[in-house]
Coordinates of C-alpha atoms and ligand atoms in Angstrom, one line a residue:
M50 CA 1.4 -25.7 -13.3
P51 CA -1.2 -22.8 -13.3
A52 CA -2.1 -21.2 -16.8
V53 CA 0.1 -18.1 -17.2
K54 CA -2.6 -14.8 -17.1
Y55 CA -0.5 -12.4 -20.0
Q56 CA 0.8 -13.8 -22.8
K57 CA 3.7 -12.8 -24.4
G58 CA 3.2 -9.8 -27.2
E59 CA -0.1 -9.4 -25.1
K60 CA -1.3 -4.6 -25.1
V61 CA -1.5 -4.6 -20.8
M62 CA -1.7 -1.9 -18.5
G63 CA 1.0 -2.4 -16.0
R64 CA 1.0 -0.4 -12.9
W65 CA 4.1 2.3 -12.8
P66 CA 5.9 0.5 -9.4
G67 CA 5.7 2.5 -6.6
S68 CA 1.9 5.0 -7.4
N69 CA -1.5 4.3 -9.1
L70 CA 0.1 4.7 -12.6
Y71 CA -1.4 2.7 -15.4
Y72 CA 0.6 3.0 -18.3
E73 CA 0.3 0.6 -21.5
V74 CA 2.8 -2.0 -21.3
K75 CA 3.9 -5.2 -23.6
V76 CA 4.7 -8.4 -22.3
L77 CA 7.5 -9.8 -23.1
S78 CA 8.4 -12.5 -20.8
F79 CA 6.8 -14.2 -17.9
D80 CA 9.2 -15.4 -15.0
S81 CA 7.5 -19.3 -13.8
M82 CA 9.9 -19.5 -10.3
S83 CA 9.7 -15.9 -9.8
Q84 CA 6.4 -15.0 -10.6
L85 CA 6.7 -12.0 -12.5
Y86 CA 6.1 -11.0 -16.1
T87 CA 9.6 -9.1 -17.8
V88 CA 7.2 -5.5 -19.7
I89 CA 8.2 -3.5 -21.5
Y90 CA 6.9 0.3 -21.9
K91 CA 6.6 2.6 -25.2
D92 CA 9.9 4.5 -24.3
G93 CA 12.1 1.6 -23.6
T94 CA 11.8 0.1 -19.5
E95 CA 11.9 -2.7 -19.0
L96 CA 10.4 -3.8 -15.8
E97 CA 9.5 -6.5 -13.5
L98 CA 5.7 -6.9 -12.9
K99 CA 3.4 -9.0 -10.6
E100 CA 0.4 -10.3 -12.0
Q101 CA -1.6 -8.0 -9.5
D102 CA 0.3 -5.0 -11.1
I103 CA -1.1 -5.7 -14.3
K104 CA -4.3 -5.4 -16.0
S105 CA -6.3 -6.3 -19.1
A106 CA -6.4 -3.9 -21.4
A107 CA -10.4 -4.3 -22.8
G108 CA -11.3 -4.2 -18.8
F109 CA -9.1 -1.3 -17.6
Q110 CA -11.0 0.7 -20.6
A111 CA -14.3 -0.3 -19.9
R112 CA -13.2 1.6 -15.6
S113 CA -11.8 3.8 -17.4
R114 CA -14.6 5.2 -18.8
S115 CA -16.6 4.9 -16.2
R116 CA -15.0 6.5 -13.7
S117 CA -14.0 8.9 -15.4
R118 CA -17.1 10.4 -15.6
S119 CA -17.0 11.5 -12.8
R120 CA -13.9 12.7 -11.8
S121 CA -12.5 16.8 -12.7
P122 CA -11.2 18.3 -15.9
G123 CA -7.1 17.8 -14.4
R124 CA -7.3 14.6 -12.9
R125 CA -8.6 13.4 -17.1
R126 CA -5.3 15.6 -17.8
S127 CA -2.4 14.5 -15.0
R128 CA -3.8 10.7 -16.7
S129 CA -2.2 11.9 -19.9
R130 CA 1.0 12.1 -19.1
S131 CA 3.3 8.8 -18.6
P132 CA 6.8 8.1 -19.3
A133 CA 6.1 6.5 -22.7
R134 CA 5.1 9.9 -23.8
T135 CA 8.4 11.9 -21.9
T136 CA 10.6 13.4 -23.9
R137 CA 14.5 12.4 -23.2
R138 CA 14.8 15.7 -21.5
S139 CA 11.9 14.9 -19.1
S140 CA 11.7 10.9 -19.1
S141 CA 14.4 11.9 -16.3
R142 CA 12.1 13.3 -14.1
T143 CA 12.6 14.1 -10.4
A144 CA 11.2 11.2 -7.7
A145 CA 9.4 14.1 -6.7
A146 CA 7.4 14.2 -9.9
V147 CA 6.9 10.8 -10.2
A148 CA 5.6 11.7 -6.7
A149 CA 3.6 14.4 -8.3
A150 CA 2.3 12.6 -11.0
A151 CA 1.2 9.4 -8.9
I152 CA -0.5 11.5 -5.5
T153 CA -2.2 14.2 -8.8
D154 CA -3.6 11.1 -10.0
S155 CA -5.6 9.3 -7.0
V156 CA -5.9 12.1 -5.3
P157 CA -9.6 14.0 -5.3
S158 CA -8.2 17.6 -6.2
S159 CA -9.8 19.0 -3.4
R160 CA -7.5 17.2 -1.7
R161 CA -4.8 17.6 -4.0
E162 CA -2.9 20.3 -3.2
T163 CA -3.2 19.6 0.5
R164 CA -1.6 16.0 0.5
L165 CA 0.9 17.2 -2.4
K166 CA 2.1 19.1 0.2
D167 CA 1.9 16.9 3.0
T168 CA 4.1 14.1 0.9
L169 CA 7.2 16.6 -0.6
E170 CA 7.7 19.6 2.4
V171 CA 10.6 19.2 3.9
R172 CA 9.8 20.2 7.7
P173 CA 14.5 20.1 8.8
S174 CA 13.7 21.8 11.8
P175 CA 13.7 18.9 13.9
L176 CA 16.3 17.7 11.7
V177 CA 19.0 20.8 11.9
I178 CA 18.9 20.4 15.7
S179 CA 19.7 16.4 16.3
T180 CA 22.1 16.0 13.6
S181 CA 24.6 18.2 11.4
H182 CA 24.3 17.1 8.2
S183 CA 25.5 18.1 4.1
Y184 CA 22.7 16.5 1.5
L185 CA 19.5 16.9 1.7
H186 CA 18.2 13.5 -0.5
L187 CA 14.4 12.6 -2.2
Y188 CA 14.4 8.8 -2.8
W189 CA 11.4 7.3 -4.4
S190 CA 10.9 4.3 -3.6
H191 CA 12.7 0.8 -6.0
N192 CA 14.6 3.9 -7.1
I193 CA 13.1 4.6 -10.7
D194 CA 14.1 7.8 -10.3
V195 CA 15.8 9.5 -8.0
K196 CA 16.1 13.9 -6.8
F197 CA 18.8 15.1 -4.9
T198 CA 18.6 17.8 -3.2
P199 CA 21.9 19.4 -2.2
T200 CA 21.8 21.6 0.8
R201 CA 25.5 22.5 1.8
L202 CA 25.6 22.3 5.6
Q203 CA 28.0 22.6 8.2
N204 CA 28.3 19.5 9.7
P205 CA 31.2 17.1 10.6
F206 CA 30.1 13.6 10.4
N207 CA 29.4 13.8 6.8
A208 CA 25.5 13.0 7.7
V209 CA 23.0 12.4 5.7
L210 CA 19.5 13.1 5.4
V211 CA 16.9 10.9 3.3
F212 CA 12.8 11.2 2.7
D213 CA 11.2 8.2 0.9
L214 CA 8.7 9.2 -1.0
S215 CA 6.9 6.1 -0.4
H216 CA 6.0 6.8 2.2
P217 CA 6.2 10.4 3.2
S218 CA 6.2 10.7 7.1
V219 CA 9.6 8.7 6.9
L220 CA 12.6 10.1 5.6
Y221 CA 16.4 8.2 7.9
V222 CA 19.0 9.7 8.8
L223 CA 22.1 8.2 8.0
T224 CA 24.5 8.8 10.4
G225 CA 26.8 5.8 9.7
F226 CA 30.0 8.3 10.4
F227 CA 28.8 9.6 13.2
A228 CA 28.1 5.5 14.6
I229 CA 31.4 4.4 14.2
V230 CA 33.1 7.2 16.3
V231 CA 30.5 6.6 18.9
S232 CA 31.0 2.4 19.0
A233 CA 34.8 3.7 19.9
V234 CA 34.3 5.8 22.0
V235 CA 32.7 3.1 23.8
V236 CA 35.1 0.4 23.2
A237 CA 37.2 2.6 24.7
V238 CA 36.1 3.1 27.4
A239 CA 35.6 0.0 28.0
L240 CA 39.2 -1.2 27.6
H241 CA 40.3 1.3 29.5
Q242 CA 37.0 -0.6 32.8
G243 CA 39.0 -3.7 31.6
L244 CA 37.0 -5.5 29.3
D245 CA 39.1 -8.2 28.1
L246 CA 38.6 -8.7 24.1
T247 CA 40.9 -11.1 23.8
Y248 CA 37.5 -13.5 24.1
I249 CA 35.9 -12.1 20.9
H250 CA 39.1 -14.4 19.2
S251 CA 39.4 -16.7 22.3
H252 CA 35.2 -17.3 21.1
F253 CA 35.7 -16.9 17.8
L254 CA 33.0 -20.2 16.8
Q255 CA 30.3 -19.3 19.8
L256 CA 30.1 -16.1 19.6
A257 CA 30.0 -16.3 15.4
V258 CA 27.2 -19.3 16.0
A259 CA 25.6 -17.5 18.5
T260 CA 25.5 -14.9 15.4
F261 CA 24.0 -17.1 13.0
L262 CA 21.4 -17.8 14.9
I263 CA 20.0 -14.8 16.2
A264 CA 20.3 -14.2 12.4
T265 CA 17.7 -17.4 11.7
L266 CA 15.5 -15.8 14.7
L267 CA 15.4 -12.4 13.0
S268 CA 14.5 -14.0 9.4
V269 CA 11.7 -16.0 11.0
Y270 CA 10.7 -12.8 12.3
L271 CA 10.7 -11.3 8.5
Y272 CA 8.7 -14.0 6.5
V273 CA 6.3 -14.0 9.5
R274 CA 5.5 -10.6 9.1
S275 CA 5.9 -10.0 5.5
R276 CA 3.1 -12.4 5.2
Y277 CA 1.3 -9.1 6.7
A278 CA 2.5 -6.4 5.0
P279 CA 0.8 -5.3 2.0
Q280 CA 1.1 -5.8 -1.2
E281 CA 3.2 -2.5 -1.9
Q282 CA 5.8 -3.2 0.6
L283 CA 7.1 -6.6 -1.3
A284 CA 10.0 -7.2 -3.0
L285 CA 9.5 -8.4 -6.6
G286 CA 11.6 -11.6 -5.9
G287 CA 11.6 -13.3 -2.7
N288 CA 7.8 -13.9 -3.7
S289 CA 7.3 -16.3 -5.4
G290 CA 4.9 -17.9 -2.8
N291 CA 7.5 -21.2 -2.2
V292 CA 8.0 -20.9 1.7
V293 CA 11.6 -21.8 1.6
Y294 CA 12.7 -20.4 -1.1
D295 CA 10.1 -16.5 -0.1
F296 CA 12.6 -17.7 2.8
F297 CA 15.5 -17.8 1.6
K298 CA 15.5 -14.6 -1.2
G299 CA 12.7 -12.4 2.0
H300 CA 9.7 -11.5 0.4
E301 CA 8.8 -7.9 2.2
L302 CA 11.2 -5.1 0.5
N303 CA 11.6 -2.2 3.6
P304 CA 10.3 -4.5 6.9
R305 CA 10.3 -0.9 9.5
I306 CA 9.4 -0.4 13.3
K307 CA 7.9 1.8 12.7
D308 CA 10.6 4.8 10.9
F309 CA 13.7 2.1 11.6
D310 CA 14.5 0.5 8.6
L311 CA 15.7 -3.2 9.6
K312 CA 17.2 -3.9 6.7
F313 CA 19.3 -0.9 6.6
F314 CA 20.6 -0.7 9.7
C315 CA 21.8 -3.9 9.3
E316 CA 23.4 -3.3 5.5
M317 CA 25.3 -0.5 7.2
R318 CA 25.9 -1.0 10.8
P319 CA 26.4 -3.8 13.3
G320 CA 28.1 -6.2 10.5
L321 CA 30.3 -2.8 9.3
I322 CA 31.2 -2.4 12.0
G323 CA 31.3 -5.5 13.6
W324 CA 34.2 -6.6 11.4
C325 CA 36.4 -4.0 12.6
L326 CA 36.0 -4.3 16.1
I327 CA 36.7 -8.6 15.5
N328 CA 39.6 -6.4 13.4
F329 CA 41.1 -4.8 16.7
A330 CA 40.4 -7.5 19.4
M331 CA 43.1 -10.0 16.9
A332 CA 45.6 -7.2 16.7
L333 CA 44.7 -7.0 21.1
A334 CA 44.9 -11.7 21.3
E335 CA 48.3 -11.3 18.8
M336 CA 49.8 -9.2 21.0
K337 CA 48.8 -11.5 24.1
Q338 CA 49.4 -14.1 22.5
Q339 CA 52.3 -13.5 20.8
N340 CA 53.3 -11.6 24.3
L341 CA 54.3 -8.6 22.1
E342 CA 53.9 -4.7 23.3
A343 CA 52.4 -4.0 20.2
P344 CA 50.8 -5.6 16.9
S345 CA 53.3 -6.8 13.8
N346 CA 53.0 -4.4 11.0
S347 CA 51.1 -6.4 8.6
M348 CA 48.3 -6.6 11.9
I349 CA 48.5 -3.1 11.7
L350 CA 47.7 -3.3 7.6
V351 CA 45.2 -5.3 7.5
N352 CA 43.6 -3.0 10.4
L353 CA 44.0 -0.4 8.7
F354 CA 43.3 -0.9 5.7
Q355 CA 40.1 -2.8 6.5
L356 CA 39.2 0.2 8.7
L357 CA 39.7 2.4 6.1
Y358 CA 37.6 0.6 3.8
V359 CA 34.6 0.5 5.8
V360 CA 35.1 4.4 7.1
D361 CA 35.0 5.2 3.4
G362 CA 31.5 2.8 3.2
L363 CA 29.9 4.8 6.3
W364 CA 30.9 8.3 5.2
N365 CA 29.6 7.6 2.0
E366 CA 27.1 5.6 3.1
E367 CA 24.2 7.4 0.9
A368 CA 25.6 5.7 -2.2
I369 CA 23.9 2.1 -0.1
L370 CA 20.3 3.9 -0.8
T371 CA 20.7 2.9 -5.2
T372 CA 22.0 -0.8 -5.0
M373 CA 20.5 -3.3 -5.5
D374 CA 19.6 -4.7 -2.2
L375 CA 18.6 -2.0 -0.8
M376 CA 16.3 -0.6 -3.6
H377 CA 15.4 -4.4 -5.3
D378 CA 15.8 -7.2 -2.6
G379 CA 13.6 -8.2 0.1
F380 CA 14.9 -8.5 3.8
G381 CA 15.5 -12.2 4.0
F382 CA 17.9 -14.7 4.7
M383 CA 19.7 -14.1 2.4
L384 CA 20.4 -10.4 3.7
A385 CA 20.9 -10.9 7.1
F386 CA 22.8 -13.5 7.4
G387 CA 25.2 -11.7 5.0
D388 CA 25.7 -8.6 6.9
L389 CA 25.3 -10.2 9.9
V390 CA 26.9 -13.3 9.6
W391 CA 29.8 -13.6 7.0
V392 CA 31.1 -10.0 6.5
P393 CA 32.5 -9.6 10.3
F394 CA 32.9 -13.3 10.1
T395 CA 34.7 -13.8 7.4
Y396 CA 35.5 -10.9 6.5
T397 CA 38.4 -10.9 10.1
M398 CA 40.3 -14.1 8.3
Q399 CA 43.1 -12.1 7.9
A400 CA 43.6 -10.2 10.9
Y401 CA 42.5 -13.8 12.6
Y402 CA 44.7 -15.8 10.8
L403 CA 48.1 -13.6 11.7
V404 CA 47.1 -13.6 15.9
R405 CA 48.8 -17.9 15.8
H406 CA 50.4 -16.5 11.7
P407 CA 52.9 -13.2 13.0
N408 CA 54.8 -12.5 9.2
P409 CA 56.8 -9.2 10.2
L410 CA 57.3 -7.4 6.8
S411 CA 60.4 -6.1 5.2
F412 CA 60.1 -2.4 4.7
P413 CA 60.3 -2.2 1.1
A414 CA 57.4 -5.2 1.2
L415 CA 55.3 -2.8 3.7
T416 CA 56.0 0.2 1.2
A417 CA 55.0 -1.7 -1.5
I418 CA 51.9 -3.3 -0.5
V419 CA 50.6 0.0 1.2
I420 CA 51.6 1.8 -2.4
L421 CA 49.2 -0.8 -4.0
K422 CA 46.4 0.0 -1.1
L423 CA 46.7 3.6 -1.8
V424 CA 46.2 2.9 -5.8
G425 CA 43.5 1.2 -5.5
F426 CA 41.7 3.0 -2.3
Y427 CA 41.9 6.0 -5.8
I428 CA 40.5 4.0 -8.9
F429 CA 38.1 2.0 -6.3
R430 CA 36.9 6.1 -4.8
K431 CA 37.1 7.9 -7.7
S432 CA 35.4 5.7 -10.4
N433 CA 32.4 5.8 -7.8
S434 CA 32.1 9.3 -7.4
E435 CA 31.7 10.1 -10.9
K436 CA 29.6 7.4 -11.6
N437 CA 27.5 8.5 -8.3
A438 CA 28.3 12.8 -9.3
F439 CA 26.7 12.0 -13.1
R440 CA 23.5 9.8 -11.1
R441 CA 22.9 12.3 -8.6
N442 CA 22.8 15.5 -11.1
P443 CA 23.7 14.3 -15.5
S444 CA 24.1 18.4 -15.9
D445 CA 26.2 19.3 -13.2
P446 CA 28.8 21.7 -15.4
K447 CA 32.2 19.4 -13.7
L448 CA 31.2 16.2 -15.2
S449 CA 30.8 17.7 -18.2
Y450 CA 34.2 17.0 -20.4
L451 CA 32.7 14.0 -19.3
K452 CA 31.7 11.7 -23.5
T453 CA 28.1 10.2 -23.2
I454 CA 25.7 7.6 -24.7
P455 CA 21.8 8.3 -25.0
T456 CA 19.3 5.6 -24.0
A457 CA 15.7 4.9 -24.0
T458 CA 15.2 5.4 -21.0
G459 CA 16.4 9.0 -20.3
K460 CA 19.2 7.7 -18.9
S461 CA 23.1 8.1 -20.5
L462 CA 26.0 5.9 -19.9
L463 CA 29.7 7.6 -19.2
V464 CA 32.0 6.7 -22.1
S465 CA 34.8 8.9 -21.3
G466 CA 36.3 8.8 -17.6
W467 CA 37.1 5.8 -15.8
W468 CA 33.8 4.1 -17.1
G469 CA 35.6 4.9 -20.6
V470 CA 38.0 3.0 -19.9
I471 CA 36.9 -0.3 -18.4
R472 CA 33.4 -1.6 -17.6
H473 CA 33.6 -1.6 -13.8
P474 CA 36.4 0.4 -13.1
N475 CA 35.9 0.2 -9.2
Y476 CA 35.9 -3.6 -8.9
L477 CA 39.4 -3.2 -10.7
G478 CA 39.6 -1.3 -7.0
D479 CA 38.6 -2.4 -4.6
L480 CA 39.4 -6.1 -6.6
L481 CA 43.7 -4.5 -5.5
M482 CA 42.2 -3.7 -2.1
A483 CA 42.0 -7.0 -1.7
L484 CA 45.4 -8.5 -2.5
A485 CA 46.6 -6.0 -0.7
W486 CA 44.4 -6.9 2.5
S487 CA 46.4 -10.6 1.6
L488 CA 49.3 -9.7 1.0
P489 CA 50.8 -8.9 4.6
C490 CA 49.7 -12.6 5.0
G491 CA 52.0 -14.5 3.3
F492 CA 51.4 -17.5 1.0
S493 CA 52.0 -20.0 3.6
H494 CA 48.5 -20.9 4.3
L495 CA 45.4 -20.4 1.9
L496 CA 42.5 -18.9 4.9
P497 CA 43.6 -15.6 4.4
W498 CA 43.4 -15.2 1.2
Y499 CA 40.2 -17.0 1.0
Y500 CA 38.6 -12.5 1.0
M501 CA 40.8 -12.6 -2.4
I502 CA 39.0 -15.7 -4.2
Y503 CA 35.4 -15.4 -3.6
F504 CA 36.0 -11.5 -3.7
I505 CA 36.7 -12.3 -7.6
I506 CA 34.6 -15.7 -7.5
L507 CA 31.2 -12.7 -6.8
L508 CA 32.7 -9.9 -8.5
V509 CA 33.0 -11.3 -12.0
H510 CA 28.9 -13.6 -11.2
R511 CA 28.2 -9.5 -10.7
D512 CA 29.7 -8.2 -13.5
S513 CA 28.1 -10.4 -15.1
R514 CA 24.9 -10.0 -13.6
D515 CA 24.7 -6.4 -14.0
M516 CA 26.3 -6.7 -18.0
S517 CA 23.3 -8.7 -18.5
E518 CA 20.5 -6.4 -16.5
C519 CA 21.8 -3.7 -18.2
R520 CA 21.8 -5.2 -21.8
R521 CA 18.1 -5.4 -20.6
K522 CA 17.3 -1.7 -19.6
Y523 CA 19.2 0.4 -22.0
G524 CA 19.6 -1.9 -24.9
S525 CA 20.8 -1.4 -28.2
A526 CA 22.8 1.3 -26.1
W527 CA 24.2 -1.3 -24.2
D528 CA 25.6 -2.8 -26.7
E529 CA 27.8 0.4 -28.1
Y530 CA 28.8 0.9 -24.5
C531 CA 30.1 -3.1 -25.5
R532 CA 31.4 -2.2 -27.9
T533 CA 33.3 0.8 -26.8
V534 CA 34.6 0.2 -23.4
R535 CA 35.1 -3.8 -24.6
Y536 CA 37.6 -4.4 -21.7
R537 CA 35.5 -5.4 -18.6
I538 CA 37.8 -5.6 -15.3
I539 CA 41.4 -5.8 -16.5
P540 CA 42.4 -4.1 -19.4
C541 CA 43.8 -5.0 -22.3
V542 CA 42.9 -8.7 -20.0
Y543 CA 39.6 -9.0 -19.1
Ligands
LIG861 P1 28.8 -0.7 -9.9 O1 28.4 0.7 -8.7 O2 29.2 -1.3 -10.2 O3 26.4 0.3 -9.4 C1 26.1 -1.7 -11.8 C2 25.7 0.2 -11.7 O4 26.0 1.2 -13.4 C3 24.7 -0.3 -13.9 O5 23.4 -1.1 -13.4 C4 24.7 1.2 -14.0 O6 23.6 1.7 -13.3 C5 25.2 1.6 -14.0 N1 26.3 2.1 -14.6 C6 27.6 0.9 -15.4 N2 27.7 1.8 -16.4 C7 27.5 2.4 -15.9 C8 28.3 3.7 -17.0 N3 29.1 3.4 -18.6 N4 27.6 5.0 -17.0 C9 26.5 5.1 -16.4 N5 26.2 4.6 -15.4 C10 26.8 3.1 -15.4 O7 28.2 -1.7 -9.0 P2 27.6 -2.5 -7.6 O8 26.4 -2.2 -7.0 O9 27.9 -4.1 -8.3 O10 28.8 -2.3 -6.7 C11 29.5 -0.5 -5.6 C12 30.9 -1.4 -5.3 O11 30.1 -1.7 -4.5 C13 31.7 -0.9 -6.0 O12 32.9 -0.4 -6.1 C14 32.0 -2.5 -5.4 O13 33.2 -2.5 -5.6 C15 32.3 -2.7 -3.9 N6 31.0 -3.3 -3.4 C16 31.5 -4.4 -3.2 C17 31.7 -6.1 -1.7 C18 31.9 -6.2 -0.7 O14 31.4 -7.1 -0.7 N7 32.9 -5.8 -0.1 C19 30.7 -6.5 -2.8 C20 29.6 -6.2 -3.9 C21 29.7 -4.8 -4.3 P3 21.9 2.6 -13.4 O15 22.6 2.8 -14.7 O16 21.1 2.5 -13.2 O17 22.6 3.1 -12.7

């Protein structure tokens, strides 16, 4: 095993991800599996860095001294800025500020203003023509910090325009809702032309296997191209040098073909829209197999409930940009398989089951299930929106009634509102909805309960992963939050 270059406790210079800025950090640990160093900045921020993003302090100072002789005063001044030196208020500086700092430090002063202008300049005109949008969001890769600049425009589809400051030429137009509407129109036209969608039910396994092969081929392509990707575009994980592990985990963070972001597309389009399409095909297959003029009420419930979930996800699509999947995980087999195969072919199990096992619901049962779904959806949407709004703009006057705990990173934690009741109110809402998806199928078989069981395991595991990640990020502030908000997902129980 190769020797570890930097030792625990050693003070070194660590690159701030996505920039050319180096700050003094202390090495906390080294993970031989991922080959990453966990380091802590002076303000308490902990990050995982690759070896090539670390320099020894002595070597760095020697190089800096020799280079600084030829530098402009402006450049020297900018280098003294660091996340470690920021005050609580300024440490939550925006992506634009971070990017500006990076640019200021790495570009000679003669070209600096032009480059900075190029990077930050918003050029909405062609996009305003091509799509209507309500928000202009500025993101920075790795989501170390995010600047949202809301610009409300007329917008029937809630499309969102996103600039990625790490790739100044790249910007996403998030049109998830528009995509599902277009897909629905295409399906309607195809049905009108005589397409038999029940084929999806009769060839379910074949389609699943074919999609699995596509996901595998895609993963091979992703792995091969990642070998040629620049270092700064690789994911922090999936970078171990072990071919099998890196193939599985994903080596490149956001592989793109020109401006087309493959990971974002797979996360939000084929799987989610395919899920709804398969459910719909199951409703048609049920009518055909059971000689019904309309789908059973249980099939209608399952279809509508899951459609609502997907449409809500696509409508609020920008939330994906702050998730672990998009910001930290590389795009490899794990995500390709999950997005393209797992979601559409296993989340449709309730509808698949109902085709052969119709389960007509009495009116009271139907009403109870609908109420359960609506309660779950209300908790899920309200709690997610509360946190998203707070993260987007912590000083939003509409949120001033919420109590918070400051943390060393400059971010605060909510300790009242939904996040003051339990630590994951959004998971509780999601679980109640999952229950409402399985109940219409009755209790005679385990298959339709697969999602509920899988989801409990997934969310409990995700919760504990998030707990340790937050403890690492926020230290004693997180412990204080946990003391104040004792329960994780179910009030007074868990
Ligand atoms: P969360 O949206 O709960 O995000 C957790 C993060 O929120 C933490 O890392 C922290 O990040 C921030 N946070 C935690 N507590 C607080 C607080 N008190 N105040 C402010 N910020 C806080 O987790 P997920 O990304 O796992 O889930 C998002 C949604 O997606 C959920 O509704 C979940 O149910 C759903 N989901 C659905 C799946 C499915 O297959 N159907 C799969 C996975 C998730 P930071 O401080 O850095 O902002």
